Coordinates of C-alpha atoms in Angstrom, one line a residue:
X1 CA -84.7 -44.8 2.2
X2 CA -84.6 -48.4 1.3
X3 CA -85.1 -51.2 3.6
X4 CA -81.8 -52.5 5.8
X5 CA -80.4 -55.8 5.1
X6 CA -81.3 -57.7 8.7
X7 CA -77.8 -59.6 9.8
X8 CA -79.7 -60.9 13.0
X9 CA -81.6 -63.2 11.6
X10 CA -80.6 -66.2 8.8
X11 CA -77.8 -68.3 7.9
X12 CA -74.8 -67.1 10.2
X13 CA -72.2 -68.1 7.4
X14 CA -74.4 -67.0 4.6
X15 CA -74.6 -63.6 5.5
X16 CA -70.3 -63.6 5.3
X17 CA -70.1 -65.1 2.1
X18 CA -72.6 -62.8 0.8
X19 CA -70.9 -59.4 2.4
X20 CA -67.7 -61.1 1.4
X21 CA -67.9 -61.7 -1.7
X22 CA -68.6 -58.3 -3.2
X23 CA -65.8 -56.8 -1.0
X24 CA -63.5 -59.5 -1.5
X25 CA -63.6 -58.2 -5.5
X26 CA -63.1 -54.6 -4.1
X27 CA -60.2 -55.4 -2.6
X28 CA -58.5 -57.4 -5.3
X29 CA -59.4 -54.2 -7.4
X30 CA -57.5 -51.8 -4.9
X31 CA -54.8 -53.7 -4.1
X32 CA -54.2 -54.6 -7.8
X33 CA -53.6 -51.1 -8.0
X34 CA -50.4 -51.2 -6.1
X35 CA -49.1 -54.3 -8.2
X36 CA -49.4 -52.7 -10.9
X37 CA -48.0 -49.7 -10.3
X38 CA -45.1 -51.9 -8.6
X39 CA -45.0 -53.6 -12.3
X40 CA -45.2 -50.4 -14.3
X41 CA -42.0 -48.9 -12.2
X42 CA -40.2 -52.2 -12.2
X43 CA -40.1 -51.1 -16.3
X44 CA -38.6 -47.7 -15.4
X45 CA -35.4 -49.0 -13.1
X46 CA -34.8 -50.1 -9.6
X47 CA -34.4 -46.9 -8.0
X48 CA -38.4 -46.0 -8.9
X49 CA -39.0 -50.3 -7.2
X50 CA -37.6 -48.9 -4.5
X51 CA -39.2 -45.7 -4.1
X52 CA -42.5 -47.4 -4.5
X53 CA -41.5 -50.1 -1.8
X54 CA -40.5 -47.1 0.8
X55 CA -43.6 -45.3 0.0
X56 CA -46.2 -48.8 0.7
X57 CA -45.6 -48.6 4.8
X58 CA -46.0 -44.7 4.9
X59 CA -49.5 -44.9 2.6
X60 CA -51.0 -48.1 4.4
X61 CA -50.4 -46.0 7.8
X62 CA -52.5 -42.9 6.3
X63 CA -55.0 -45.1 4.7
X64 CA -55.2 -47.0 8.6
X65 CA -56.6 -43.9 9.4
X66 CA -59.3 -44.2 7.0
X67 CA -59.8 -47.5 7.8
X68 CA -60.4 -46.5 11.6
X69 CA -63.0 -44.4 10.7
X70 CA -64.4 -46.4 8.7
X71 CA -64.7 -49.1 11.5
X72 CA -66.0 -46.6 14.1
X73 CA -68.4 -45.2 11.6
X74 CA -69.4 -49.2 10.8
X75 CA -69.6 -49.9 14.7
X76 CA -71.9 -47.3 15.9
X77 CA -74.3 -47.7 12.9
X78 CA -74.7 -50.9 12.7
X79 CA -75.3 -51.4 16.4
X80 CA -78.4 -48.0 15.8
X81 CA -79.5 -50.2 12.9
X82 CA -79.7 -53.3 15.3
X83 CA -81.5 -51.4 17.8
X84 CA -83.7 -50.0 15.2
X85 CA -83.3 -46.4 16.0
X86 CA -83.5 -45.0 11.9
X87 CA -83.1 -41.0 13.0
X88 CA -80.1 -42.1 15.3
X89 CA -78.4 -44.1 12.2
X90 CA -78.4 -40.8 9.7
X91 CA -77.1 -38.6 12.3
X92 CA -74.2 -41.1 13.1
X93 CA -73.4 -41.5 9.4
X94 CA -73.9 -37.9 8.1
X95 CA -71.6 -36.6 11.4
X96 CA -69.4 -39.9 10.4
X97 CA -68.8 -38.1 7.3
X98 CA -67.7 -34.5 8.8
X99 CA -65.5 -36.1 10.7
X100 CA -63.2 -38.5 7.9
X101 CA -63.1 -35.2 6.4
X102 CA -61.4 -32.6 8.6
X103 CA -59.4 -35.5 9.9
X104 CA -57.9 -36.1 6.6
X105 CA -57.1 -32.0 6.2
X106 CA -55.2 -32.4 9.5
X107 CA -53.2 -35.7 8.4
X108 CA -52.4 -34.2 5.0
X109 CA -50.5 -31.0 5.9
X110 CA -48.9 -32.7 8.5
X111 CA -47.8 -35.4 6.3
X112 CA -46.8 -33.5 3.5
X113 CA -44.5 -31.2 6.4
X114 CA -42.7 -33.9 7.3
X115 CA -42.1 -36.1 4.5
X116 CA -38.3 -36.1 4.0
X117 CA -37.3 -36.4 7.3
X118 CA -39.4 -39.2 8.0
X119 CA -38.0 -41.0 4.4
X120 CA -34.5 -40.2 5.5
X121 CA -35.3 -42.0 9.1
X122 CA -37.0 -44.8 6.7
X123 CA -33.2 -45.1 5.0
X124 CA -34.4 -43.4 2.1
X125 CA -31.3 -41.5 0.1
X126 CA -30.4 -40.3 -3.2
X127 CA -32.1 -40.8 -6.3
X128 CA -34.5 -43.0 -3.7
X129 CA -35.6 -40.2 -1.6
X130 CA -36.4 -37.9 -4.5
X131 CA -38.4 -40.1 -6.4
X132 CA -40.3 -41.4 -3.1
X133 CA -40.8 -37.5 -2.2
X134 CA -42.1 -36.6 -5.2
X135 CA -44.7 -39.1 -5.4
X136 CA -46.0 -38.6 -1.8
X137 CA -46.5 -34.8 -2.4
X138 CA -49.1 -35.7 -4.8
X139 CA -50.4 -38.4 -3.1
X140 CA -51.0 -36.5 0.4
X141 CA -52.7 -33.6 -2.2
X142 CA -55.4 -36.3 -2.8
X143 CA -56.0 -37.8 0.2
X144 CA -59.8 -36.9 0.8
X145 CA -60.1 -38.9 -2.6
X146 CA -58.8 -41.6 -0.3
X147 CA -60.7 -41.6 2.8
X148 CA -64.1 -40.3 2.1
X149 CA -64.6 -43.1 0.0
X150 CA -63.3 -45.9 2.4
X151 CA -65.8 -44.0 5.1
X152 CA -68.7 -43.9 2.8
X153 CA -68.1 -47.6 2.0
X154 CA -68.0 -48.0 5.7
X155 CA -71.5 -46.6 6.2
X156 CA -73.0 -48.5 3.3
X157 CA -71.7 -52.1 4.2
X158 CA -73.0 -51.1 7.7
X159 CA -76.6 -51.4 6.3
X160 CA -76.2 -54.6 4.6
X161 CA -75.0 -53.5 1.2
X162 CA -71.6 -54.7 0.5
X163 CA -72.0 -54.5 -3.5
X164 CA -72.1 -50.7 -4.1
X165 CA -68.7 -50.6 -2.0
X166 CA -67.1 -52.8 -4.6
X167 CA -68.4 -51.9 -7.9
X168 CA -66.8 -48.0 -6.4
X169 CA -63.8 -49.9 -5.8
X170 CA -63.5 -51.9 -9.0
X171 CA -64.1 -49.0 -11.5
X172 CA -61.9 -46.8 -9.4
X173 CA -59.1 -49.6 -9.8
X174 CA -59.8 -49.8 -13.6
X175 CA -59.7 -46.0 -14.0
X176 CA -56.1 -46.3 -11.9
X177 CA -55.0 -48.8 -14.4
X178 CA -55.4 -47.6 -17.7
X179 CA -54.0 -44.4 -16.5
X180 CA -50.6 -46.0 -15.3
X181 CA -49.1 -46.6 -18.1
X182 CA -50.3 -43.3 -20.0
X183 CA -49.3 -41.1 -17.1
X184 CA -45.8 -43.5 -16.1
X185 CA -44.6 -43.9 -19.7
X186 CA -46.6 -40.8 -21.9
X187 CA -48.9 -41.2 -24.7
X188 CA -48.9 -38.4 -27.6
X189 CA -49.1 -35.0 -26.0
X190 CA -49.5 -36.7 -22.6
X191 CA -45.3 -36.7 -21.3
X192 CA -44.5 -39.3 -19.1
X193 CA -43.9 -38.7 -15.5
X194 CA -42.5 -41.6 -13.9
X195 CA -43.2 -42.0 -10.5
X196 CA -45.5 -38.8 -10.4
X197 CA -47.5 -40.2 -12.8
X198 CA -48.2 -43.1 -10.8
X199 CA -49.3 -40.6 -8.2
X200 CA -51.7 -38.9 -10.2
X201 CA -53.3 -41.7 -11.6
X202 CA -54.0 -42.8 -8.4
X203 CA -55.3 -39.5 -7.8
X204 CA -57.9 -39.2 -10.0
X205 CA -59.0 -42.5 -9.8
X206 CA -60.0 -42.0 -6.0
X207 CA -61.7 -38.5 -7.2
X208 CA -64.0 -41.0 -9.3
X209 CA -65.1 -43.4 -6.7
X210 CA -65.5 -40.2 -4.0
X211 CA -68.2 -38.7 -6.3
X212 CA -69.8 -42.0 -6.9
X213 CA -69.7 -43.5 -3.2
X214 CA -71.0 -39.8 -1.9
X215 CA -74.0 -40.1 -4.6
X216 CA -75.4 -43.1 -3.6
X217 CA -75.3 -41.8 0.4
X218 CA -77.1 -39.2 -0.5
X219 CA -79.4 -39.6 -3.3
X220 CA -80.4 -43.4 -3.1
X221 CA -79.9 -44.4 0.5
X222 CA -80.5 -40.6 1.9
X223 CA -78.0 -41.2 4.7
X224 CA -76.5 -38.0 5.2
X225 CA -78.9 -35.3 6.7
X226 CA -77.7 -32.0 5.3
X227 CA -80.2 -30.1 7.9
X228 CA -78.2 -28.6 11.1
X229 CA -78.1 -30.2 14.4
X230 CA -77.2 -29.3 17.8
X231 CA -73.3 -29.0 18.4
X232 CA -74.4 -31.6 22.0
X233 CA -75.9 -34.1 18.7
X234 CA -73.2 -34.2 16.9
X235 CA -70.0 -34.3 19.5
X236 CA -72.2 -37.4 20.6
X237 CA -71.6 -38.9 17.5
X238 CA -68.2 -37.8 17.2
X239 CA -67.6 -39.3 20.2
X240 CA -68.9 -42.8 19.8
X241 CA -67.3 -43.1 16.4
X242 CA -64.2 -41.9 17.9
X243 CA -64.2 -44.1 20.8
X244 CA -63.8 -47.1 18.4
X245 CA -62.6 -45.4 15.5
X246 CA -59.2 -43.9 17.4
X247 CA -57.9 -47.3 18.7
X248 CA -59.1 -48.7 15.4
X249 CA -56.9 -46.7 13.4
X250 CA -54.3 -46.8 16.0
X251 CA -53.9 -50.6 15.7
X252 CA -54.6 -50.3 11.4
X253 CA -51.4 -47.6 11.8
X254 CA -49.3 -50.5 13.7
X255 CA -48.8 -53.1 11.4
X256 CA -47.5 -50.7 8.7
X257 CA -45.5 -49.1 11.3
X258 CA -44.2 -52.4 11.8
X259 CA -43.6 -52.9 8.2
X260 CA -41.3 -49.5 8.2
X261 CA -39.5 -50.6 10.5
X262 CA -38.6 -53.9 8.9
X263 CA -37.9 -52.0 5.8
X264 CA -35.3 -50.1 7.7
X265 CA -34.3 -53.4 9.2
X266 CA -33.8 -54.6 5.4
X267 CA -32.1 -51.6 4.3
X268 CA -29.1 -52.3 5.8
X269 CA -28.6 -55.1 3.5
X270 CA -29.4 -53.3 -0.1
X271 CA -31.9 -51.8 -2.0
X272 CA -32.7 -54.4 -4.0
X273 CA -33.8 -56.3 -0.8
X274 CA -35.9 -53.0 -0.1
X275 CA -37.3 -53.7 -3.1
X276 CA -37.9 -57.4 -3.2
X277 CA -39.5 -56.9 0.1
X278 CA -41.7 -54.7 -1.1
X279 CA -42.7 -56.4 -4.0
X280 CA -43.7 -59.5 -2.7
X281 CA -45.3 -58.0 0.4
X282 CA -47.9 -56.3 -1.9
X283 CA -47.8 -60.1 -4.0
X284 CA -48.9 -61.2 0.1
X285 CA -51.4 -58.4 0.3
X286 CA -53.5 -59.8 -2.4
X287 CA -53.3 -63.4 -1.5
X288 CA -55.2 -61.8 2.0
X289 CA -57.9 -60.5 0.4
X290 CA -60.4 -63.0 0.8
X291 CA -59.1 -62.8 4.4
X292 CA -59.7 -58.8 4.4
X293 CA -62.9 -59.3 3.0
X294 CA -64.2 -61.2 5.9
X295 CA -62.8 -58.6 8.6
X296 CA -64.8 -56.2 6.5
X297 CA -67.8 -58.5 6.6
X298 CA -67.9 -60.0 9.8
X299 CA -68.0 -55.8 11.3
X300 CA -71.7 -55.4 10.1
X301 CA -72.8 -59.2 11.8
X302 CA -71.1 -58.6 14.9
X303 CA -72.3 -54.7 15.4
X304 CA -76.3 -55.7 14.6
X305 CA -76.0 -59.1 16.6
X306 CA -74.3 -57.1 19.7
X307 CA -77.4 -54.7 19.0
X308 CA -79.8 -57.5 19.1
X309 CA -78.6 -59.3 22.0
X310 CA -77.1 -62.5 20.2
X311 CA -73.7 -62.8 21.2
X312 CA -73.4 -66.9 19.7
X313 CA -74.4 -65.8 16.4
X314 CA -71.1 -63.3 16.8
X315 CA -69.3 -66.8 18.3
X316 CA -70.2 -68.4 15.2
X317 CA -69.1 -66.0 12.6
X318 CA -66.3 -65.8 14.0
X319 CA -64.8 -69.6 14.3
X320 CA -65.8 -70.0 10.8
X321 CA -63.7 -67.4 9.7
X322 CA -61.2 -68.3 11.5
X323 CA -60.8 -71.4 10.1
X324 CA -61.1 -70.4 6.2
X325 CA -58.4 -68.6 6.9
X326 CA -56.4 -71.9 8.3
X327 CA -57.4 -73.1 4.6
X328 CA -57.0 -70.4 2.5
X329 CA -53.7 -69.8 4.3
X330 CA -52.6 -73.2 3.2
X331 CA -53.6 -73.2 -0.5
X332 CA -51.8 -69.5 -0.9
X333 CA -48.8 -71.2 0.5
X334 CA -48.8 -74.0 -1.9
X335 CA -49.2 -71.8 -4.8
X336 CA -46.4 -69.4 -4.1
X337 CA -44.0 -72.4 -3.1
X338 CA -44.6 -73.3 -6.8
X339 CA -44.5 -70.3 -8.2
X340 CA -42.1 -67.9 -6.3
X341 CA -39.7 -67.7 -8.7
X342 CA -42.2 -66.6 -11.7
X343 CA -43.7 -63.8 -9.6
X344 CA -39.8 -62.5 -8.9
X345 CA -38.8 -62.7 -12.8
X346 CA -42.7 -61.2 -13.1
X347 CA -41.6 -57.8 -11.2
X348 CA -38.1 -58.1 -11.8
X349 CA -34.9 -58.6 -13.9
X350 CA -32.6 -58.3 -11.3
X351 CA -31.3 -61.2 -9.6
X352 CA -30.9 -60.1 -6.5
X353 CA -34.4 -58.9 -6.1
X354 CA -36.1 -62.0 -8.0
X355 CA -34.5 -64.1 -5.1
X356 CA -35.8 -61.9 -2.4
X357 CA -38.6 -62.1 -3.5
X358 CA -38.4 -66.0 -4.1
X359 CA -38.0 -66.3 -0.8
X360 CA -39.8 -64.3 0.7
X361 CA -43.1 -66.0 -0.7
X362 CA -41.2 -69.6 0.1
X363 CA -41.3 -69.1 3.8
X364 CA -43.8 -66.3 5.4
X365 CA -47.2 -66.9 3.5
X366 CA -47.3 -70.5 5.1
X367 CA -48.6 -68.9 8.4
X368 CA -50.3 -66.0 7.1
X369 CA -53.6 -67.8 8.4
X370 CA -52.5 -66.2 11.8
X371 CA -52.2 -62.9 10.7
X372 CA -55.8 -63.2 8.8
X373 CA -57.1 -64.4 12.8
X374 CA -55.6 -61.4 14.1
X375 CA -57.4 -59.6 11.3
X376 CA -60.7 -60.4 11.9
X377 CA -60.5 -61.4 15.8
X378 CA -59.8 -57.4 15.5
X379 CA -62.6 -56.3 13.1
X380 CA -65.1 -58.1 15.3
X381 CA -63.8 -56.6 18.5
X382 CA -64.2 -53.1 16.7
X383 CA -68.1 -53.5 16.1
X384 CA -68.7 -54.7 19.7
X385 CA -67.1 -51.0 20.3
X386 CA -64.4 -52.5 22.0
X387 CA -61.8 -50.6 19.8
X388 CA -58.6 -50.9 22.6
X389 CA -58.9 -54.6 22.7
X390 CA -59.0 -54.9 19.0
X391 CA -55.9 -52.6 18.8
X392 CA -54.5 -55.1 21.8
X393 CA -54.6 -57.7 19.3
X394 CA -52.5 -56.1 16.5
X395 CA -49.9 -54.5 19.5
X396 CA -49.2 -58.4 20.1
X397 CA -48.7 -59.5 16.7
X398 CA -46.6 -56.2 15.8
X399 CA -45.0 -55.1 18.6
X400 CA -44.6 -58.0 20.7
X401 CA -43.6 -60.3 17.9
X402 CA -43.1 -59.3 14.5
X403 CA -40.7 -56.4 14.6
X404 CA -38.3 -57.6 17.4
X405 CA -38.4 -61.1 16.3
X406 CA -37.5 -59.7 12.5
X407 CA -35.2 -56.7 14.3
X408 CA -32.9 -60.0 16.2
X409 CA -33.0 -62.0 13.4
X410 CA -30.9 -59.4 11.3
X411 CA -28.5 -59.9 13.6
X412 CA -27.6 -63.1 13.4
X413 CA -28.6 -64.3 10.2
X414 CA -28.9 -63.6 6.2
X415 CA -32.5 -61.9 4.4
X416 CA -34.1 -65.4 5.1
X417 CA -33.5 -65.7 8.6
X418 CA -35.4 -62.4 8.8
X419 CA -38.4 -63.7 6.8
X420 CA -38.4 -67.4 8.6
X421 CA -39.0 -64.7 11.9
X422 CA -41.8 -62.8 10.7
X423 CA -43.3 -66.4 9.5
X424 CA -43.4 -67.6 13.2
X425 CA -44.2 -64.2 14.7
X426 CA -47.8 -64.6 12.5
X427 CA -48.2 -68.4 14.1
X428 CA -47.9 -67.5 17.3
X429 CA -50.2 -64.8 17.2
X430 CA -52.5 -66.2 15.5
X431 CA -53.0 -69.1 18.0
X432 CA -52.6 -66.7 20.8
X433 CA -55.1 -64.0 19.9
X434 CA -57.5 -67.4 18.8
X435 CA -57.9 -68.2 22.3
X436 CA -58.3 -64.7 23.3
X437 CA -61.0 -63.3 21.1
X438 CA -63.0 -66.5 21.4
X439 CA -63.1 -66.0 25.3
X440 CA -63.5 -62.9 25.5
X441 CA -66.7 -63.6 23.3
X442 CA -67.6 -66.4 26.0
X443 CA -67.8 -64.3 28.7
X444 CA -70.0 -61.5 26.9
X445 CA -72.5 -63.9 26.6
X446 CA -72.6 -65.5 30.0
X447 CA -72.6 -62.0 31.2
X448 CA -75.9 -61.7 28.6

């Protein structure tokens, strides 16, 4: 077992560009995945843009669940790692493991049970609804692919190492895409399958980072501990990780849910706004990465610094990211002002849907700074195990602002109206859940 990389000590902001760095190329790996198979479809016809855009909200909610477990797992080992108890840390991430993966049998029947109705609810119909089913049947089918890996790379950046988790994520997005367009379009003997071939590409490009994540657990870092242990041993460790893990998922499932709801909210306009919507919210989605990539990083500094009794090291980590995301923020806002309308003609001959998406990326990326503070204001509350307050955070960006601001502004305005409300709902919870986070960090370390 090699040594653990020690967050307590060193160059607060050092430590997040190096953990950030690695994952912020993971990400823009995974989520490139979802452009492209936006771009690939876009080549087929509207109705499989759609589909696609109807299926984002439905897989970021399932893949919130990984995420939650990931975040418990994170929590509770590095806070062991900080205290320095090494048996402790294997049995948290071995049980860790056991858990993601009857969790994700559970959540894949389930899902795959009620996938038309919930579609339907979604506004889903015809051709739509077929194509979207089609593709989530194969896309629940893999689901361990999905979480075990996002657990596993949980576990690893807990003990320092953020590259392994990246280089997993980056061949597993290169696998994806040259499969796309052999599986989407056919390629000799290989027919093409549309939308389910966008499925199965995705498929079996998780398979490959699942067997490479689960090697390096095992063989190099020798994390998992394949010896039995006392039923008390391990519902302790269930518990803990579930503790943060449940309200962490919870609050990962609420901004999706949030984005279903606007999509049904959109719906009742076209679905070419559907798809616009879509389209540019995934065009969004990688302009957060860097933003991502610190709520990924800042978990492993915060859990080992609450270990080690340092709360103004967490203070610290914490104001600096939220003010790159301030900047960052601004320069993503600049870029899509000049380039809206390339990205829409980019994923899209239709005119109705290049303008959507036009504006769209005019008005709502301005203030995603706020929705990167709520983020990682939430990532950090996670790791101090103080899972409900993180999910606190994301209940009063979602559900207190985003959806009914977006739900009145359908009402009594055009598509823009509804995008100019979402853009304000990020600002104000952005500066709200600023104050919050920071004083709830204030009084942690008066109470130390």
């Amino acid at each position: 077992m090699r040594k653990r990389q020690d967050l307590t000590n060193g160059d607060v902001r050092g430590h997040l560009w190096r953990l950030g760095m690695p994952m912020a190329l993971g990400i823009i790996a995974v989520m490139s995945i979802g452009l492209v198979d936006a771009w690939f479809l876009g080549q087929v016809g509207t109705a499989e843009l759609a589909a696609i855009s109807f299926s984002f909200p439905v897989t970021f909610a399932i893949s919130s669940v990984a995420i939650g477990l990931g975040a418990g797992t994170s929590s509770v080992v590095a806070r062991a790692i900080g205290t320095g108890d090494q048996h402790r840390v294997k049995r948290l991430a071995t049980d860790s493991l056991a858990l993601a993966v009857l969790v994700v049998i559970v959540l894949s029947i389930l899902g795959w049970m009620t996938s038309r109705p919930l579609f339907t609810a979604m506004g889903a119909e015809g051709e739509v609804l077929d194509l979207v089913i089609a593709y989530m049947d194969i896309w629940y089918f893999g689901m361990p692919f999905l979480v075990v890996p996002m657990v596993a790379g949980s576990l690893l950046r807990a003990i320092g190492d953020a590259r392994i988790p990246s280089l997993t994520m980056v061949l597993s997005a290169v696998v994806n895409i040259i499969l796309d367009p052999i599986l989407i379009f056919g390629l000799g003997p290989i027919p093409g399958m549309g939308m389910e071939g966008a499925a199965w590409a995705t498929l079996i490009a998780r398979a490959f980072s699942m067997a490479l994540a689960l090697s390096v657990l095992i063989f190099r870092e020798r994390l998992i501990v394949l010896e039995r242990a006392a039923w008390e041993e391990i519902r302790s460790s269930w518990r803990q990780v579930v503790s943060v893990g449940l309200p962490a998922s919870l609050a990962n499932m609420i901004n999706p849910l949030a984005l279903a709801i606007i999509t049904g909210v959109l719906a009742r306009y076209n679905s070419e706004t559907v798809a616009a919507f879509g389209v540019a919210g995934r065009i969004e989605a990688l302009a957060a990465i860097p933003m991502l990539a610190l709520s990924a990083s800042i978990g492993p500094i915060t859990g080992q610094n609450h270990g080690a009794g340092l709360p103004h090291r967490i203070r610290t980590a914490m104001i600096d990211s939220f003010l790159f995301c301030l900047l960052w923020s601004a320069g993503m806002a600049l870029l899509f002002w000049l380039s809206g309308q390339w990205f829409g003609r980019l994923f899209s001959d239709d005119p109705v849907v290049i303008a959507g998406i036009t504006s769209y990326l005019h008005i709502v990326p301005i203030t995603l700074g706020g929705y990167g503070i709520v983020i990682v204001a939430s990532a950090a509350y996670n790791a101090l195990g103080l899972g409900f307050r993180a999910m606190g955070f994301y209940l009063i960006r979602s559900a207190l602002l985003y959806v009914p601001l977006g739900w009145l502004a359908s009402i009594w305005f055009e598509v823009s109206g509804v995008f100019a409300a979402l853009a304000i709902a990020n600002l104000l919870s952005g500066a709200l859940i600023y104050r919050l986070s920071l004083f709830g960090i204030d009084r942690t370390a008066k109470k130390g």
